[in-house]
C-alpha cells in the first residue's frame, strides 16, 4: 500500500507549505526548526504573602514611634524620648520597605534583554542584556538560607540574587563570571526561553 499525502496537505517544498512556515496572514514572526517554541516575550512572577506579616510588624513599629512622640509623658528629658521615637520610626520604615519591596517579583524576557522588577511598584529593578549572558540554569530549590535572607542579596562566592520565597529559581551565568539568581514560578520555561534566545542570537551573529 503506497503512502499518499493527507487530503488538503501541501507536499514539502510547495508554495502552500512555504506560506504556512512564513506565518502568512498572521502578522507575527515565526521561529522555525528547533526554536519553534521560543516565545517572543516570556514573563513570570513569584509572590510571598508571608512578607505581609513582616510588613505589619514594621507598621506597628512606626505606629509606636508616632504614639511615643504624640502621647509620651516622659519626664526624664527629651534625648531619651527622641532616641526612642527615631528608633521606632526608622525601624518601622526599614522593615516596611524591605518587605513590601520583595513581596513580589516579576521577570520578563524579551528579544535582547531580561528585566526583573521587585515589589508592586517595580523598585528595585534590574535589566540584563542577553549579550552579557552566557548561559541559564534551573535551580530546583532556592532558599533564604542559601543567600543569608530575603530580598536583594549579594555573596562574593555566589553572585547576586532576588529571593522572595523558597522554591524554584532561574540562574543566569554572566560573561564576567558572576551569576544572577531570581526566584520565579515556571523557572524551567524561563531557562528554555533564554537558551533559545541565546542560540538564535549566536546564530545571527555567526551569519552576520
Short mmCIF file of C-alpha atoms in Angstrom, two decimals:
data_model
loop_
_atom_site.label_atom_id
_atom_site.label_comp_id
_atom_site.label_asym_id
_atom_site.label_seq_id
_atom_site.Cartn_x
_atom_site.Cartn_y
_atom_site.Cartn_z
CA UNK A 1 0.00 0.00 0.00
CA UNK A 2 1.52 3.25 -1.11
CA UNK A 3 1.70 6.30 1.12
CA UNK A 4 -0.13 9.38 -0.08
CA UNK A 5 -0.15 12.92 1.28
CA UNK A 6 -3.10 13.69 3.54
CA UNK A 7 -6.00 15.28 1.77
CA UNK A 8 -5.65 19.05 1.66
CA UNK A 9 -2.00 18.99 2.77
CA UNK A 10 0.63 20.53 0.55
CA UNK A 11 3.66 18.46 -0.33
CA UNK A 12 7.01 19.55 1.10
CA UNK A 13 8.51 22.42 -0.83
CA UNK A 14 5.23 23.59 -2.36
CA UNK A 15 4.13 27.23 -2.14
CA UNK A 16 1.32 26.32 0.29
CA UNK A 17 3.79 24.80 2.72
CA UNK A 18 6.06 27.83 2.49
CA UNK A 19 3.17 30.14 3.18
CA UNK A 20 2.37 28.35 6.42
CA UNK A 21 6.01 28.38 7.53
CA UNK A 22 6.25 32.12 6.99
CA UNK A 23 3.19 32.83 9.09
CA UNK A 24 1.34 34.40 6.18
CA UNK A 25 -1.69 36.32 7.26
CA UNK A 26 -0.81 36.18 10.99
CA UNK A 27 1.33 39.32 11.02
CA UNK A 28 3.64 37.70 13.64
CA UNK A 29 7.16 36.36 13.06
CA UNK A 30 7.52 32.60 13.27
CA UNK A 31 10.61 30.84 14.60
CA UNK A 32 11.37 27.68 12.62
CA UNK A 33 13.13 24.44 13.40
CA UNK A 34 14.46 23.66 16.86
CA UNK A 35 13.50 27.12 18.13
CA UNK A 36 9.83 26.98 17.18
CA UNK A 37 8.84 27.02 20.87
CA UNK A 38 10.78 30.17 21.78
CA UNK A 39 8.21 32.85 22.66
CA UNK A 40 8.69 36.45 21.60
CA UNK A 41 8.17 37.52 25.22
CA UNK A 42 8.27 35.35 28.34
CA UNK A 43 7.09 36.65 31.66
CA UNK A 44 6.72 35.08 35.08
CA UNK A 45 6.42 36.08 38.71
CA UNK A 46 6.66 34.87 42.29
CA UNK A 47 4.89 36.06 45.43
CA UNK A 48 5.38 35.52 49.14
CA UNK A 49 2.36 36.54 51.19
CA UNK A 50 4.24 35.88 54.43
CA UNK A 51 6.09 39.12 53.79
CA UNK A 52 2.86 40.99 54.51
CA UNK A 53 3.10 39.80 58.12
CA UNK A 54 6.58 41.28 58.39
CA UNK A 55 5.28 44.50 56.86
CA UNK A 56 2.63 44.57 59.59
CA UNK A 57 5.40 44.35 62.20
CA UNK A 58 7.10 47.33 60.55
CA UNK A 59 3.85 49.27 60.58
CA UNK A 60 3.47 48.51 64.29
CA UNK A 61 6.94 49.89 65.00
CA UNK A 62 6.13 53.01 63.02
CA UNK A 63 2.86 53.47 64.88
CA UNK A 64 4.63 53.04 68.21
CA UNK A 65 7.11 55.75 67.31
CA UNK A 66 4.31 58.15 66.39
CA UNK A 67 2.44 57.34 69.60
CA UNK A 68 5.53 57.98 71.70
CA UNK A 69 6.05 61.32 70.01
CA UNK A 70 2.45 62.44 70.47
CA UNK A 71 1.34 61.00 73.79
CA UNK A 72 4.50 60.46 75.81
CA UNK A 73 4.59 61.87 79.36
CA UNK A 74 8.21 61.06 79.99
CA UNK A 75 9.93 63.43 82.40
CA UNK A 76 13.48 62.13 82.05
CA UNK A 77 14.34 64.55 79.26
CA UNK A 78 13.93 64.95 75.53
CA UNK A 79 17.03 62.99 74.49
CA UNK A 80 15.78 59.51 75.51
CA UNK A 81 12.35 60.25 74.04
CA UNK A 82 13.82 61.47 70.77
CA UNK A 83 16.05 58.40 70.50
CA UNK A 84 13.09 56.08 71.13
CA UNK A 85 10.88 57.86 68.59
CA UNK A 86 13.56 58.00 65.91
CA UNK A 87 14.49 54.36 66.53
CA UNK A 88 10.91 53.11 66.23
CA UNK A 89 10.16 55.19 63.15
CA UNK A 90 13.41 54.23 61.41
CA UNK A 91 12.98 50.53 62.19
CA UNK A 92 9.37 50.62 61.03
CA UNK A 93 10.21 52.30 57.72
CA UNK A 94 13.11 49.94 57.04
CA UNK A 95 11.02 46.84 57.73
CA UNK A 96 8.09 48.11 55.65
CA UNK A 97 10.27 48.98 52.66
CA UNK A 98 12.39 45.85 52.97
CA UNK A 99 9.34 43.58 52.98
CA UNK A 100 6.95 45.30 50.58
CA UNK A 101 9.71 45.76 48.03
CA UNK A 102 10.22 42.00 47.94
CA UNK A 103 6.74 40.60 48.47
CA UNK A 104 6.51 40.16 44.70
CA UNK A 105 8.94 39.81 41.79
CA UNK A 106 8.20 39.94 38.06
CA UNK A 107 10.58 38.60 35.39
CA UNK A 108 10.30 39.46 31.70
CA UNK A 109 12.46 38.03 28.90
CA UNK A 110 12.40 39.86 25.60
CA UNK A 111 14.41 39.61 22.41
CA UNK A 112 17.56 41.28 23.71
CA UNK A 113 17.28 41.54 27.50
CA UNK A 114 15.89 40.20 30.76
CA UNK A 115 14.24 42.54 33.23
CA UNK A 116 13.48 41.92 36.90
CA UNK A 117 11.10 44.20 38.82
CA UNK A 118 10.61 43.91 42.56
CA UNK A 119 7.52 44.86 44.51
CA UNK A 120 4.26 46.10 43.09
CA UNK A 121 5.83 49.41 42.03
CA UNK A 122 8.74 47.74 40.25
CA UNK A 123 11.55 49.00 42.50
CA UNK A 124 14.30 47.92 42.76
CA UNK A 125 14.70 46.94 39.12
CA UNK A 126 17.46 45.23 37.17
CA UNK A 127 17.86 44.93 33.41
CA UNK A 128 20.39 42.45 31.98
CA UNK A 129 21.20 42.50 28.23
CA UNK A 130 21.31 38.99 26.76
CA UNK A 131 24.67 39.93 25.23
CA UNK A 132 26.01 39.73 28.80
CA UNK A 133 24.54 36.25 29.41
CA UNK A 134 26.46 33.09 28.55
CA UNK A 135 24.03 30.53 29.97
CA UNK A 136 20.90 29.85 32.02
CA UNK A 137 20.23 27.07 34.51
CA UNK A 138 17.27 25.81 36.52
CA UNK A 139 17.63 25.79 40.30
CA UNK A 140 15.05 23.41 41.87
CA UNK A 141 15.37 24.82 45.38
CA UNK A 142 16.45 28.35 46.29
CA UNK A 143 16.04 29.35 49.94
CA UNK A 144 16.85 32.47 52.00
CA UNK A 145 19.30 30.30 53.95
CA UNK A 146 21.44 29.92 50.83
CA UNK A 147 21.66 33.71 50.48
CA UNK A 148 21.52 34.93 54.06
CA UNK A 149 17.97 36.28 53.96
CA UNK A 150 15.15 37.60 51.80
CA UNK A 151 15.31 40.37 49.23
CA UNK A 152 18.15 41.55 47.02
CA UNK A 153 21.19 39.62 48.16
CA UNK A 154 24.89 39.50 47.34
CA UNK A 155 27.50 36.93 48.28
CA UNK A 156 31.03 37.10 46.89
CA UNK A 157 31.20 33.37 46.20
CA UNK A 158 27.73 33.15 44.61
CA UNK A 159 26.95 36.47 42.92
CA UNK A 160 23.65 38.33 43.35
CA UNK A 161 20.08 37.15 43.81
CA UNK A 162 16.49 38.29 44.27
CA UNK A 163 14.84 35.93 46.75
CA UNK A 164 11.16 36.43 47.58
CA UNK A 165 10.22 32.84 48.51
CA UNK A 166 11.56 29.30 48.81
CA UNK A 167 11.41 27.15 45.71
CA UNK A 168 12.47 27.02 42.09
CA UNK A 169 14.54 29.74 40.52
CA UNK A 170 16.42 30.89 37.44
CA UNK A 171 20.22 31.19 37.47
CA UNK A 172 21.91 33.33 34.82
CA UNK A 173 25.60 32.84 34.13
CA UNK A 174 27.06 36.16 33.08
CA UNK A 175 30.04 36.93 30.88
CA UNK A 176 32.06 38.38 33.76
CA UNK A 177 31.96 35.04 35.60
CA UNK A 178 29.25 36.08 38.05
CA UNK A 179 25.75 34.69 38.44
CA UNK A 180 22.34 36.25 38.95
CA UNK A 181 19.61 34.19 40.62
CA UNK A 182 15.92 35.03 40.88
CA UNK A 183 13.08 33.01 42.40
CA UNK A 184 10.29 32.79 39.83
CA UNK A 185 7.46 30.38 39.01
CA UNK A 186 7.98 28.20 35.90
CA UNK A 187 11.71 28.80 36.03
CA UNK A 188 12.21 25.92 33.59
CA UNK A 189 10.18 27.84 31.00
CA UNK A 190 12.41 30.87 31.52
CA UNK A 191 15.51 28.71 31.07
CA UNK A 192 14.19 27.27 27.79
CA UNK A 193 13.31 30.73 26.50
CA UNK A 194 16.69 32.24 27.39
CA UNK A 195 18.64 29.32 25.96
CA UNK A 196 16.61 29.56 22.76
CA UNK A 197 17.23 33.30 22.58
CA UNK A 198 20.95 32.84 23.15
CA UNK A 199 21.07 30.19 20.43
CA UNK A 200 19.22 32.44 17.99
CA UNK A 201 21.45 35.40 18.79
CA UNK A 202 24.57 33.25 18.40
CA UNK A 203 23.32 32.04 15.02
CA UNK A 204 22.54 35.54 13.84
CA UNK A 205 25.98 36.78 14.87
CA UNK A 206 27.60 33.85 13.06
CA UNK A 207 25.63 34.52 9.93
CA UNK A 208 26.24 38.27 10.02
#
